[in-house]
Coordinates of C-alpha atoms in Angstrom, one line a residue:
X1 CA -10.5 -25.0 -19.3
X2 CA -14.1 -26.0 -19.7
X3 CA -17.2 -25.0 -17.9
X4 CA -17.6 -26.7 -14.6
X5 CA -14.1 -27.8 -13.7
X6 CA -14.2 -28.2 -10.0
X7 CA -13.3 -30.5 -7.1
X8 CA -15.1 -31.2 -3.8
X9 CA -14.1 -33.1 -0.7
X10 CA -17.0 -34.5 1.3
X11 CA -16.8 -34.1 5.1
X12 CA -13.9 -31.8 4.9
X13 CA -13.1 -28.2 5.1
X14 CA -10.5 -26.4 2.9
X15 CA -8.7 -23.2 3.8
X16 CA -5.7 -21.5 2.3
X17 CA -3.2 -20.7 5.0
X18 CA -0.1 -19.3 3.2
X19 CA 0.5 -18.1 -0.3
X20 CA 1.2 -21.2 -2.4
X21 CA -0.3 -23.6 0.1
X22 CA -3.7 -25.2 0.8
X23 CA -4.6 -26.7 4.2
X24 CA -7.2 -29.4 4.3
X25 CA -9.0 -30.1 7.6
X26 CA -11.7 -32.5 8.6
X27 CA -14.9 -30.7 9.6
X28 CA -18.6 -30.2 9.1
X29 CA -18.4 -28.2 5.9
X30 CA -18.0 -29.0 2.3
X31 CA -16.4 -26.5 0.1
X32 CA -16.8 -26.5 -3.7
X33 CA -14.3 -24.6 -5.7
X34 CA -15.5 -24.0 -9.2
X35 CA -13.0 -22.8 -11.8
X36 CA -15.3 -21.7 -14.5
X37 CA -12.5 -20.6 -16.7
X38 CA -14.3 -20.6 -20.0
X39 CA -17.0 -18.2 -18.8
X40 CA -14.5 -16.1 -17.0
X41 CA -12.6 -15.5 -20.2
X42 CA -15.8 -14.5 -22.0
X43 CA -16.7 -12.2 -19.1
X44 CA -19.9 -13.8 -18.2
X45 CA -19.3 -14.4 -14.5
X46 CA -18.8 -12.2 -11.5
X47 CA -16.1 -12.4 -8.9
X48 CA -17.7 -13.8 -5.7
X49 CA -16.5 -14.2 -2.2
X50 CA -15.8 -17.8 -1.1
X51 CA -17.7 -19.3 1.8
X52 CA -17.6 -22.6 3.7
X53 CA -20.9 -23.9 2.6
X54 CA -22.9 -26.0 5.0
X55 CA -24.7 -29.0 3.5
X56 CA -28.0 -27.4 4.5
X57 CA -27.2 -24.1 3.0
X58 CA -27.2 -23.8 -0.7
X59 CA -27.3 -20.0 -1.1
X60 CA -24.4 -18.6 -3.0
X61 CA -21.9 -16.2 -1.3
X62 CA -22.3 -12.5 -1.9
X63 CA -20.8 -10.8 -4.9
X64 CA -17.5 -9.0 -5.0
X65 CA -16.8 -6.1 -7.4
X66 CA -15.3 -7.5 -10.6
X67 CA -12.5 -5.0 -10.4
X68 CA -11.6 -4.5 -6.7
X69 CA -10.6 -1.0 -5.6
X70 CA -8.0 0.0 -3.0
X71 CA -9.3 -0.8 0.4
X72 CA -12.0 -3.4 -0.7
X73 CA -9.8 -6.3 0.3
X74 CA -9.6 -7.6 3.8
X75 CA -6.8 -7.0 6.2
X76 CA -3.7 -9.1 5.5
X77 CA -4.6 -10.7 2.1
X78 CA -3.3 -14.1 1.5
X79 CA -4.0 -17.1 -0.7
X80 CA -7.3 -17.6 1.2
X81 CA -8.5 -14.3 -0.2
X82 CA -7.0 -15.0 -3.6
X83 CA -7.7 -18.5 -4.8
X84 CA -11.1 -18.8 -3.2
X85 CA -12.3 -15.4 -4.4
X86 CA -13.1 -17.2 -7.6
X87 CA -16.6 -18.5 -7.2
X88 CA -19.1 -19.8 -9.6
X89 CA -22.0 -19.0 -11.8
X90 CA -23.8 -22.2 -10.7
X91 CA -23.0 -25.1 -8.4
X92 CA -24.3 -28.5 -7.9
X93 CA -23.3 -31.6 -6.1
X94 CA -21.3 -33.6 -8.6
X95 CA -18.1 -35.8 -8.6
X96 CA -14.8 -34.0 -9.1
X97 CA -13.3 -33.9 -12.5
X98 CA -9.6 -34.0 -11.7
X99 CA -6.8 -36.0 -13.4
X100 CA -5.1 -37.6 -10.4
X101 CA -1.5 -38.8 -10.5
X102 CA -2.3 -40.7 -7.3
X103 CA -5.4 -41.3 -5.3
X104 CA -6.9 -38.6 -3.2
X105 CA -6.5 -38.9 0.6
X106 CA -10.0 -38.5 2.1
X107 CA -8.8 -38.1 5.7
X108 CA -5.5 -36.3 5.5
X109 CA -3.3 -36.2 8.7
X110 CA -3.5 -33.0 10.8
X111 CA -1.0 -31.0 12.8
X112 CA 1.6 -30.8 10.2
X113 CA 4.0 -27.9 9.7
X114 CA 5.6 -26.4 6.6
X115 CA 9.2 -25.1 6.7
X116 CA 8.5 -22.0 4.6
X117 CA 5.6 -20.8 6.7
X118 CA 3.3 -21.4 9.7
X119 CA 0.7 -23.9 8.7
X120 CA 0.2 -26.3 11.6
X121 CA -3.5 -26.8 10.9
X122 CA -3.3 -29.7 8.4
X123 CA -1.8 -31.2 5.3
X124 CA -0.3 -28.6 3.1
X125 CA -0.6 -28.6 -0.7
X126 CA 1.8 -26.6 -2.8
X127 CA 0.3 -24.5 -5.6
X128 CA 2.6 -24.4 -8.6
X129 CA 2.6 -24.5 -12.4
X130 CA 3.1 -27.9 -14.0
X131 CA 6.3 -27.5 -16.0
X132 CA 6.0 -30.9 -17.7
X133 CA 2.6 -30.3 -19.1
X134 CA 2.1 -28.9 -22.5
X135 CA -1.2 -27.4 -21.5
X136 CA 0.3 -25.6 -18.5
X137 CA -1.8 -27.3 -15.9
X138 CA -1.6 -26.4 -12.3
X139 CA -0.3 -29.0 -9.8
X140 CA -1.3 -29.2 -6.2
X141 CA 1.2 -31.3 -4.3
X142 CA 0.8 -32.6 -0.8
X143 CA 3.4 -32.0 1.9
X144 CA 6.3 -34.4 2.1
X145 CA 5.5 -37.5 4.1
X146 CA 8.3 -40.0 4.8
X147 CA 5.8 -42.9 5.0
X148 CA 3.9 -42.2 1.8
X149 CA 4.7 -40.8 -1.6
X150 CA 3.8 -37.3 -2.4
X151 CA 0.2 -37.0 -3.7
X152 CA -0.4 -34.8 -6.8
X153 CA -3.6 -33.4 -8.2
X154 CA -3.6 -31.6 -11.5
X155 CA -6.1 -28.8 -12.2
X156 CA -6.5 -28.6 -16.0
X157 CA -5.1 -25.5 -17.6
X158 CA -5.7 -22.2 -15.8
X159 CA -5.6 -19.5 -18.4
X160 CA -3.4 -16.4 -17.8
X161 CA -6.5 -14.2 -17.3
X162 CA -7.6 -16.5 -14.5
X163 CA -4.1 -16.5 -12.8
X164 CA -3.9 -12.8 -13.4
X165 CA -7.0 -12.2 -11.3
X166 CA -5.9 -14.7 -8.6
X167 CA -2.4 -13.2 -8.3
X168 CA -3.8 -9.7 -8.2
X169 CA -5.4 -10.5 -4.9
X170 CA -2.2 -11.3 -3.2
X171 CA 0.0 -8.8 -1.4
X172 CA 3.2 -7.6 -3.1
X173 CA 5.3 -9.3 -0.4
X174 CA 3.6 -12.7 -1.2
X175 CA 3.9 -12.2 -4.9
X176 CA 7.6 -11.4 -4.8
X177 CA 8.7 -14.0 -2.2
X178 CA 6.3 -16.9 -2.7
X179 CA 5.0 -16.8 -6.3
X180 CA 8.2 -16.7 -8.3
X181 CA 6.8 -19.4 -10.6
X182 CA 4.4 -16.8 -12.0
X183 CA 7.1 -14.3 -12.7
X184 CA 6.0 -13.9 -16.4
X185 CA 2.7 -12.5 -15.1
X186 CA 3.8 -10.6 -12.0
X187 CA 6.7 -8.8 -13.8
X188 CA 4.4 -7.5 -16.5
X189 CA 4.1 -3.7 -16.3
X190 CA 0.3 -3.9 -16.9
X191 CA -0.1 -6.3 -14.0
X192 CA 2.2 -4.2 -11.7
X193 CA 0.1 -1.1 -12.5
X194 CA -3.2 -2.9 -11.8
X195 CA -1.9 -4.5 -8.6
X196 CA -0.5 -1.1 -7.4
X197 CA -4.0 0.5 -7.6
X198 CA -5.6 -2.4 -5.7
X199 CA -3.0 -2.4 -2.9
X200 CA -4.2 -0.9 0.4
X201 CA -2.7 2.2 1.8
X202 CA -1.0 2.1 5.3
X203 CA 2.0 3.5 7.1
X204 CA 5.6 2.5 6.7
X205 CA 8.3 3.0 9.3
X206 CA 11.6 1.6 10.5
X207 CA 12.1 -0.5 13.6
X208 CA 15.6 -0.6 15.1
X209 CA 16.8 -4.0 16.1
X210 CA 20.0 -5.9 17.0
X211 CA 21.1 -3.2 19.5
X212 CA 20.3 -0.4 17.1
X213 CA 22.6 -1.7 14.4
X214 CA 19.9 -2.9 11.9
X215 CA 16.7 -1.3 10.6
X216 CA 13.5 -3.3 9.8
X217 CA 10.9 -2.0 7.4
X218 CA 7.5 -2.4 8.9
X219 CA 4.1 -1.8 7.2
X220 CA 1.0 -0.9 9.3
X221 CA -2.2 -1.9 7.5
X222 CA -5.4 -0.5 9.0
X223 CA -8.9 -1.9 9.3
X224 CA -10.9 0.7 11.1
X225 CA -9.1 1.4 14.4
X226 CA -7.3 -1.9 14.2
X227 CA -4.0 -2.4 12.5
X228 CA -1.6 -5.2 11.6
X229 CA 2.2 -5.0 11.4
X230 CA 4.0 -6.7 8.6
X231 CA 7.8 -7.2 8.5
X232 CA 9.1 -6.4 5.0
X233 CA 12.9 -6.4 4.9
X234 CA 16.0 -5.4 6.9
X235 CA 19.0 -3.2 6.2
X236 CA 22.3 -3.3 8.2
X237 CA 22.1 0.4 8.8
X238 CA 19.9 2.9 10.7
X239 CA 17.5 4.9 8.5
X240 CA 14.3 7.0 8.5
X241 CA 11.6 6.8 5.9
X242 CA 11.0 10.4 4.8
X243 CA 8.8 10.0 1.7
X244 CA 6.8 7.4 -0.2
X245 CA 5.2 7.2 -3.6
X246 CA 3.6 4.1 -5.3
X247 CA 5.5 1.7 -3.2
X248 CA 8.9 3.4 -3.5
X249 CA 10.3 5.0 -0.4
X250 CA 12.9 7.6 0.2
X251 CA 15.1 6.6 3.2
X252 CA 17.7 8.7 4.9
X253 CA 20.6 6.6 6.2
X254 CA 22.4 7.8 9.3
X255 CA 26.1 7.0 9.7
X256 CA 27.2 6.2 13.2
X257 CA 30.4 8.2 13.1
X258 CA 31.7 11.5 14.3
X259 CA 30.4 13.5 11.4
X260 CA 26.8 12.1 11.6
X261 CA 26.7 12.4 7.8
X262 CA 23.6 11.1 6.0
X263 CA 23.1 9.1 2.8
X264 CA 19.7 9.2 1.0
X265 CA 18.3 6.4 -1.2
X266 CA 15.2 5.6 -3.2
X267 CA 14.3 2.0 -2.4
X268 CA 11.5 -0.5 -3.0
X269 CA 11.1 -2.3 0.4
X270 CA 9.6 -5.4 -1.3
X271 CA 12.1 -6.0 -4.1
X272 CA 15.0 -4.1 -2.3
X273 CA 16.0 -2.4 -5.5
X274 CA 17.5 1.0 -4.7
X275 CA 19.2 3.9 -6.4
X276 CA 21.1 6.9 -4.9
X277 CA 20.5 10.2 -6.6
X278 CA 23.5 12.6 -7.1
X279 CA 23.2 14.5 -3.9
X280 CA 26.8 15.7 -3.9
X281 CA 26.1 18.5 -6.3
X282 CA 23.6 20.0 -3.9
X283 CA 25.8 19.9 -0.8
X284 CA 27.5 23.2 -0.6
X285 CA 28.7 25.4 2.3
X286 CA 25.7 27.1 3.9
X287 CA 23.1 25.0 2.1
X288 CA 21.0 22.5 4.1
X289 CA 18.1 20.2 3.3
X290 CA 14.7 21.0 4.7
X291 CA 12.6 18.1 3.2
X292 CA 12.6 15.6 0.3
X293 CA 9.5 14.4 -1.6
X294 CA 9.2 11.6 -4.1
X295 CA 6.4 12.2 -6.7
X296 CA 5.0 10.5 -9.7
X297 CA 3.9 12.3 -12.9
X298 CA 1.5 10.0 -14.8
X299 CA 1.5 11.9 -18.1
X300 CA 5.1 11.0 -18.7
X301 CA 5.2 7.9 -16.4
X302 CA 8.2 9.5 -14.6
X303 CA 9.2 9.6 -10.9
X304 CA 10.8 12.8 -9.7
X305 CA 12.4 13.9 -6.5
X306 CA 11.6 17.4 -5.2
X307 CA 14.0 18.8 -2.6
X308 CA 13.7 21.9 -0.5
X309 CA 17.1 23.6 0.3
X310 CA 17.8 26.4 2.8
X311 CA 20.4 29.0 2.0
X312 CA 21.8 30.3 5.3
X313 CA 23.3 33.4 3.7
X314 CA 20.1 34.7 2.1
X315 CA 17.6 33.1 4.6
X316 CA 15.6 31.9 1.6
X317 CA 14.6 28.4 0.7
X318 CA 14.3 27.1 -2.9
X319 CA 13.3 23.9 -4.6
X320 CA 15.2 21.6 -7.0
X321 CA 13.9 18.7 -9.0
X322 CA 15.5 15.5 -10.4
X323 CA 14.1 12.8 -12.6
X324 CA 14.7 9.1 -11.8
X325 CA 16.2 7.3 -14.7
X326 CA 16.7 10.5 -16.8
X327 CA 20.0 9.4 -18.4
X328 CA 23.4 11.0 -18.3
X329 CA 22.2 14.5 -19.0
X330 CA 19.8 14.3 -16.1
X331 CA 20.8 17.1 -13.7
X332 CA 19.2 18.8 -10.7
X333 CA 17.0 21.7 -11.9
X334 CA 15.8 24.7 -9.9
X335 CA 12.1 25.2 -10.0
X336 CA 11.0 28.6 -11.2
X337 CA 9.2 30.7 -8.7
X338 CA 10.0 28.5 -5.7
X339 CA 12.1 30.9 -3.6
X340 CA 10.3 31.6 -0.3
X341 CA 11.3 33.2 2.9
X342 CA 10.5 30.3 5.2
X343 CA 12.5 27.3 6.3
X344 CA 9.9 25.1 7.8
X345 CA 6.2 25.1 6.9
X346 CA 3.4 22.5 6.6
X347 CA 3.3 19.2 4.8
X348 CA 3.2 18.4 1.1
X349 CA 0.5 16.6 -0.9
X350 CA 0.6 15.4 -4.5
X351 CA -2.7 15.8 -6.4
X352 CA -3.2 15.4 -10.1
X353 CA 0.4 16.0 -11.0
X354 CA 0.7 19.1 -8.8
X355 CA 2.7 19.1 -5.5
X356 CA 1.2 21.4 -2.9
X357 CA 3.3 22.8 -0.1
X358 CA 1.4 24.3 2.8
X359 CA 2.2 27.9 3.8
X360 CA 0.7 29.6 6.8
X361 CA -1.4 31.9 4.6
X362 CA -1.4 30.1 1.2
X363 CA -0.2 27.2 -0.9
X364 CA 2.8 26.8 -3.1
X365 CA 1.7 24.7 -6.1
X366 CA 4.5 23.0 -8.0
X367 CA 3.4 21.9 -11.5
X368 CA 5.4 18.8 -12.4
X369 CA 4.7 19.2 -16.1
X370 CA 6.5 22.5 -16.6
X371 CA 8.4 22.4 -13.3
X372 CA 7.2 25.8 -12.3
X373 CA 5.7 27.0 -9.0
X374 CA 3.1 29.6 -8.1
X375 CA 1.6 30.9 -4.9
X376 CA -2.1 30.2 -4.4
X377 CA -4.5 32.0 -2.0
X378 CA -6.7 30.2 0.5
X379 CA -10.1 31.3 1.8
X380 CA -10.1 33.3 5.0
X381 CA -11.3 30.3 7.0
X382 CA -8.1 28.5 6.0
X383 CA -5.7 31.4 5.8
X384 CA -4.5 30.9 9.4
X385 CA -1.8 28.5 10.4
X386 CA -4.1 26.2 12.3
X387 CA -4.6 23.6 9.6
X388 CA -3.2 20.4 8.3
X389 CA -3.2 19.3 4.6
X390 CA -4.1 15.9 3.3
X391 CA -5.4 14.0 0.3
X392 CA -8.9 12.6 0.6
X393 CA -10.9 11.0 -2.2
X394 CA -8.3 12.1 -4.7
X395 CA -8.9 15.8 -3.8
X396 CA -6.8 18.4 -1.9
X397 CA -8.2 18.7 1.6
X398 CA -7.5 20.4 4.9
X399 CA -8.3 19.8 8.5
X400 CA -9.0 23.2 10.1
X401 CA -8.6 23.7 13.8
X402 CA -10.1 27.3 13.9
X403 CA -13.3 26.1 15.6
X404 CA -12.7 25.7 19.3
X405 CA -15.2 22.8 19.6
X406 CA -14.4 20.7 16.5
X407 CA -12.1 20.2 13.5
X408 CA -13.6 20.9 10.1
X409 CA -12.6 18.9 7.0
X410 CA -12.4 21.1 3.9
X411 CA -12.1 19.7 0.4
X412 CA -11.3 21.5 -2.9
X413 CA -14.0 20.1 -5.3
X414 CA -13.6 20.7 -9.0
X415 CA -16.7 21.4 -11.1
X416 CA -17.1 19.8 -14.5
X417 CA -16.3 23.1 -16.2
X418 CA -12.8 23.2 -14.7
X419 CA -9.8 21.4 -16.2
X420 CA -7.0 23.2 -14.4
X421 CA -5.1 21.2 -11.7
X422 CA -4.7 24.4 -9.6
X423 CA -7.2 26.7 -8.0
X424 CA -9.6 28.0 -10.6
X425 CA -13.0 29.6 -10.8
X426 CA -14.5 26.2 -11.5
X427 CA -13.3 25.0 -8.0
X428 CA -14.6 25.7 -4.6
X429 CA -13.7 24.9 -1.0
X430 CA -16.5 23.1 0.9
X431 CA -16.8 21.6 4.4
X432 CA -17.5 17.9 3.9
X433 CA -17.8 16.9 7.6
X434 CA -16.4 17.8 11.0
X435 CA -14.5 15.8 13.7
X436 CA -15.5 16.3 17.3
X437 CA -12.4 15.3 19.4
X438 CA -13.1 13.4 22.6
X439 CA -13.2 15.4 25.8
X440 CA -9.9 15.4 27.7
X441 CA -6.2 15.5 26.8
X442 CA -6.7 14.6 23.1
X443 CA -9.1 17.5 22.5
X444 CA -6.6 19.9 24.1
X445 CA -3.8 18.5 21.9
X446 CA -5.8 18.8 18.7
X447 CA -7.1 22.3 19.3
X448 CA -3.6 23.5 20.4
X449 CA -2.2 22.0 17.1
X450 CA -0.2 19.4 18.9
X451 CA -1.9 16.8 16.6
X452 CA -1.3 17.1 12.9
X453 CA -2.7 15.0 10.1
X454 CA -0.4 12.3 8.8
X455 CA -2.7 11.0 6.1
X456 CA -5.8 9.0 5.4
X457 CA -6.2 5.3 4.4
X458 CA -9.1 2.9 3.7
X459 CA -10.5 5.2 0.9
X460 CA -10.6 8.2 3.3
X461 CA -12.5 6.3 6.0
X462 CA -9.6 6.3 8.5
X463 CA -7.7 9.5 9.3
X464 CA -4.3 9.2 11.0
X465 CA -3.0 12.0 13.2
X466 CA 0.5 12.3 14.7
X467 CA 1.8 14.1 17.8
X468 CA 4.4 16.6 16.9
X469 CA 7.7 16.4 18.7
X470 CA 9.4 19.4 17.2
X471 CA 9.2 21.8 14.3
X472 CA 10.5 19.2 11.9
X473 CA 7.2 17.3 12.3
X474 CA 8.7 14.1 13.5
X475 CA 6.1 11.7 14.5
X476 CA 5.6 10.4 18.1
X477 CA 2.5 8.5 18.9
X478 CA -0.5 8.1 16.5
X479 CA -4.1 9.0 16.9
X480 CA -6.5 7.1 14.6
X481 CA -10.0 8.4 13.8
X482 CA -12.6 6.2 12.1
X483 CA -14.9 8.4 10.0
X484 CA -17.8 5.8 10.0
X485 CA -17.9 5.0 13.8
X486 CA -16.5 8.4 14.9
X487 CA -14.3 6.7 17.4
X488 CA -10.6 7.4 18.3
X489 CA -7.7 5.3 19.2
X490 CA -4.2 6.3 20.4
X491 CA -1.2 4.1 19.4
X492 CA 1.9 4.8 21.4
X493 CA 5.2 4.8 19.5
X494 CA 7.6 2.2 20.8
X495 CA 11.1 3.4 21.7
X496 CA 12.6 1.1 19.1
X497 CA 10.6 2.6 16.3
X498 CA 11.6 5.5 14.1
X499 CA 9.6 8.7 14.7
X500 CA 9.2 9.1 11.0
X501 CA 6.1 7.5 9.5
X502 CA 4.6 8.1 6.0
X503 CA 1.6 6.9 4.1
X504 CA 2.7 4.0 1.9
X505 CA 1.4 1.1 -0.2
X506 CA 3.5 -2.0 -1.1
X507 CA 4.0 -2.6 -4.8
X508 CA 6.2 -4.3 -7.3
X509 CA 7.2 -1.1 -9.1
X510 CA 10.7 -1.5 -10.5
X511 CA 13.6 0.9 -10.2
X512 CA 15.4 -0.7 -13.1
X513 CA 15.1 1.3 -16.3
X514 CA 16.1 0.0 -19.7

């Protein structure tokens, strides 16, 4: 590519409606798309937001961060937020420099539809690589028209670095289902890792459809107090999502038979790859499962499953751990120091390679590096059972309900002198802010511990509470709190939805190991 490659359409407006499609509409705006690939490769340009530029307005659109962080991207990213995120270092009115295989249609027909997606606003152009070109150009093809031949436009040679940045702005669902032409890029482990850390956090749950014979994965993405539901995939069984880590989910399948036996899998709801750990060796008489947690240990790039088992004979619970893809000799291992005299306690949070389990008067910290556990003490203000644990800004945090008028947010902040992942002299608990519940039923529910924290999304700007239905912490309706506006919203749980909801981000992380 050379500096200044661009195309413009006078008296027309362009918008991207679906991944791999461009819709062209007549309108009052003129949009200039500048693919300044040469400068992008040298790192001289910034990523800028696109804008529909009026003829009378020549101000450039505002800058975007060159490396977007989780939560920076708008709700429901699609090709509109991907292709047109690429802006320009300079722009000027100039004729397009495109190699056309046929003439450009200045006034394309409107009210067309596309079979692979809803795009009834105008003519659709497919966005795909040019397989016949030695320079790997990109072809934009118009929608099929029985009266006219397909129109083709060729954008000269988009470098992998440019396509990398474009594709990184798409959702995992769009990449996997609509961008298979770019598989050499999207299947690269480096791309998958980068895309994972720019994917927004939300909630994943299951919706029961077809007379409660099929389960549908649904992802809730939040923008303040508003949310958007996205259908991911279906399974011909009923299941609950019990844990999630880096786009991989642990689902518990329920069998509709007399035994009501369960089967548990690790699955990627986007790619639908799944594995079943060897649970049979843990199923013994008098041994029951309390909870299951999927965790990731970045030092070794390994995913592990931690399971809490309850021994009815001794009234003790203990923890076992298993490594995904660990080979033939990979067996369940009991974690040292994990025996406790409690069956049900608080939630679990993974922070810096340590899985924390909330007790009433302390924390059980499971170090994933040496697979050992130790009991940590909490300050007196947090030693009571009226608290919920969460991860906020990458730090271990608590919501404390001890104050009758408000809920305090405590955070364990690490000083520069401390390098230990567990509680150390270089760490201290501080109150970062407080939440004042609205007057009425919600305040009574929070202060009576009927609302517990489910997690936080949008870089800690949205905290999601759940109403507890029983001691197993199943989730009924949700209460969403916006830290910026200090407003609340209650979201009722539909009867067709599973009561289990966990914090999740969609990703292309693979379960296939070489």
